[in-house]
């Protein structure tokens, strides 16, 4: 219910400007209340009387004690005006965009592509590189490895003997654990299933700071062969195969025909890059524990509070140097190396991802330059409107504000469509994910969530300002406006406006050139990669991995008999031309090695002569296409 | 100086300050007038409330802030008032002086 006619005018006449608004508000509030209680006539009379009284009182007060306006009120009033003008400009910009659907469509689509690509890649980068790993205090989790620079290896697997020495001697870590991965068959309950198995030494869960949800951790004595038949089920397998039954703890399940006691259920938050189904103790025979030349263990460790990565590295270097002296045959030119777990998980994809982010950033910049050129052209056509506004008192700042708001409104619309494009492209991206990405942390949770949305909003806002600022400044500049005007009348065009436009086109070309060069180099590299000769003919070659349950095939003769039979049967299949067996196919397998001694050699070679053994069944190189 | 402050506080100014103090975060001209009416039975003119609030703010006893505009006020902002520490001191001093003057007068006024 607004104030009766004339009251506003009276208040304007009598009250100091900083008091007018709150007092008018108070009166209006009272007017509504009184009208409900006593009727409109009495309310009107009361409010009129109050207004007259107030106007006179303040007039008198001002004449008697004239005083300056309190600064706070001035400030509040200015803020309100700015906000008001911005709302007005936003409504105007929306109307303008609606009136020119063709122009709007082009601008919004161009921006949507740029912002959409950026949002999608940001979603990936955020999930993979920036989100914390799913471990408490994750930056303290390290991966340890052996480096053998003379053999070109900088971060390779660790030998068991070295691991046990590190674990015994290193003081920088609160826990250290080795692990490897195998596959086992779950039998006994329902359909047999091949499971991914993570074999870990005592302390693995301490390193990840992820205790079991139910039951207990692996014990030290379970690192001994014979005592190791216990299993920790992951939450996924527990739900899928055991119906989330908590009484499964303490029962036995059968893996590869051997009974394992379920000692715990891991929490749903347990994450490991290979997505194992179960975790079992890593039990090594005394012979295996003493191996120093065979490198097949991966090692993780958690830094003790207060110890830095650098301090840990220094300590490991000292331990490594001592081991090199003690075991020169195996450990000469070896040293331990350390990396944060994130580094070892995403180290390889960080640069490609950031390059990709930069590339889509360039795409957005090109879109900005395009839109800026369009806006500049439109600004020339709008000179009349701008001149009129300037003539009735609009300042340059006000004109720039209005044009900037127009570009921000357009870019926010582009951003909204862009987010749709990003959502679609992320799901498409997930479907064609390259293999190295599959084991990255956060890749399952990759989505356009609040963080990414906020980033997209920021990008859209910045984009609007970026492409809007040049046209806004040019169009609102009186001198430039004149030249633009001349141009629009068909003149030869102002040199200054021409320069601005040329600069935009040149920057656009430069950016496009960088992108095109990058894309071309990428295609060339890809071609070269596919052309690399592996040393054998890889087409029409199929590999199959077979691991035999130890309890039924403990005897060497039985293993040989099994594989002989497999080879025999495969050979008789019509679709198969040749069959061979090997301990590990090319480019895979554990990193064990043999030291070779060359007879009659007089000087020591700078690089130790070592070979990585690979056992193969008899084959004919020519027929297999070895080169 | 507390004593000087209080000598500068008029009786109506004390009433207004006490009403503001009672209303906590809800003190604006309309609620202040209502609070005075409720506690003292005095109906005070709107003009004198505004003038007094204005004067108290100029003297540094009150601070004010503009709240967001609301529709029932025709989109106009509301000015809320709050006491500055100086006002609390002045009110304490005023009460001390009055209590001192009242002491021993019960028999005479009975």
Short mmCIF file of C-alpha atoms in Angstrom, two decimals, chain B residues 44-105:
data_model
loop_
_atom_site.label_atom_id
_atom_site.label_comp_id
_atom_site.label_asym_id
_atom_site.label_seq_id
_atom_site.Cartn_x
_atom_site.Cartn_y
_atom_site.Cartn_z
CA UNK B 44 5.68 10.51 21.60
CA UNK B 45 5.52 12.34 18.32
CA UNK B 46 7.30 10.77 15.38
CA UNK B 47 9.16 13.98 14.62
CA UNK B 48 10.75 14.17 18.06
CA UNK B 49 11.90 10.55 17.76
CA UNK B 50 13.61 11.16 14.41
CA UNK B 51 15.19 14.41 15.55
CA UNK B 52 16.45 12.81 18.76
CA UNK B 53 17.85 9.77 16.95
CA UNK B 54 19.54 12.07 14.46
CA UNK B 55 21.01 14.21 17.22
CA UNK B 56 22.23 11.18 19.20
CA UNK B 57 23.90 9.84 16.10
CA UNK B 58 25.62 13.16 15.46
CA UNK B 59 26.83 13.24 19.06
CA UNK B 60 28.28 9.74 18.64
CA UNK B 61 25.97 7.83 20.96
CA UNK B 62 24.26 5.86 18.22
CA UNK B 63 25.23 4.25 14.98
CA UNK B 64 22.79 3.39 12.21
CA UNK B 65 22.63 1.06 9.24
CA UNK B 66 20.27 0.79 6.29
CA UNK B 67 18.63 -2.63 5.95
CA UNK B 68 17.52 -4.15 2.67
CA UNK B 69 14.34 -2.61 1.20
CA UNK B 70 11.15 -4.64 1.72
CA UNK B 71 7.93 -4.64 -0.35
CA UNK B 72 5.64 -3.68 2.56
CA UNK B 73 7.64 -0.46 2.81
CA UNK B 74 7.27 0.29 -0.90
CA UNK B 75 10.80 -0.96 -1.55
CA UNK B 76 12.30 1.53 0.87
CA UNK B 77 15.19 0.74 3.19
CA UNK B 78 14.76 0.72 6.95
CA UNK B 79 17.22 2.55 9.21
CA UNK B 80 18.19 0.51 12.26
CA UNK B 81 19.95 2.03 15.26
CA UNK B 82 22.36 0.55 17.78
CA UNK B 83 24.19 1.93 20.82
CA UNK B 84 27.85 2.84 20.73
CA UNK B 85 29.88 1.96 23.87
CA UNK B 86 29.86 5.65 24.81
CA UNK B 87 26.07 5.52 25.19
CA UNK B 88 26.21 2.56 27.57
CA UNK B 89 28.71 4.44 29.71
CA UNK B 90 26.54 7.53 29.71
CA UNK B 91 23.42 5.53 30.68
CA UNK B 92 25.29 3.85 33.56
CA UNK B 93 26.44 7.21 34.82
CA UNK B 94 22.93 8.67 34.57
CA UNK B 95 21.52 5.78 36.58
CA UNK B 96 24.26 6.13 39.21
CA UNK B 97 23.48 9.83 39.66
CA UNK B 98 19.73 9.30 39.87
CA UNK B 99 20.03 6.43 42.36
CA UNK B 100 22.35 8.57 44.48
CA UNK B 101 19.77 11.39 44.51
CA UNK B 102 16.92 9.00 45.34
CA UNK B 103 18.75 7.42 48.27
CA UNK B 104 17.14 8.38 51.65
CA UNK B 105 14.10 10.00 50.08
#
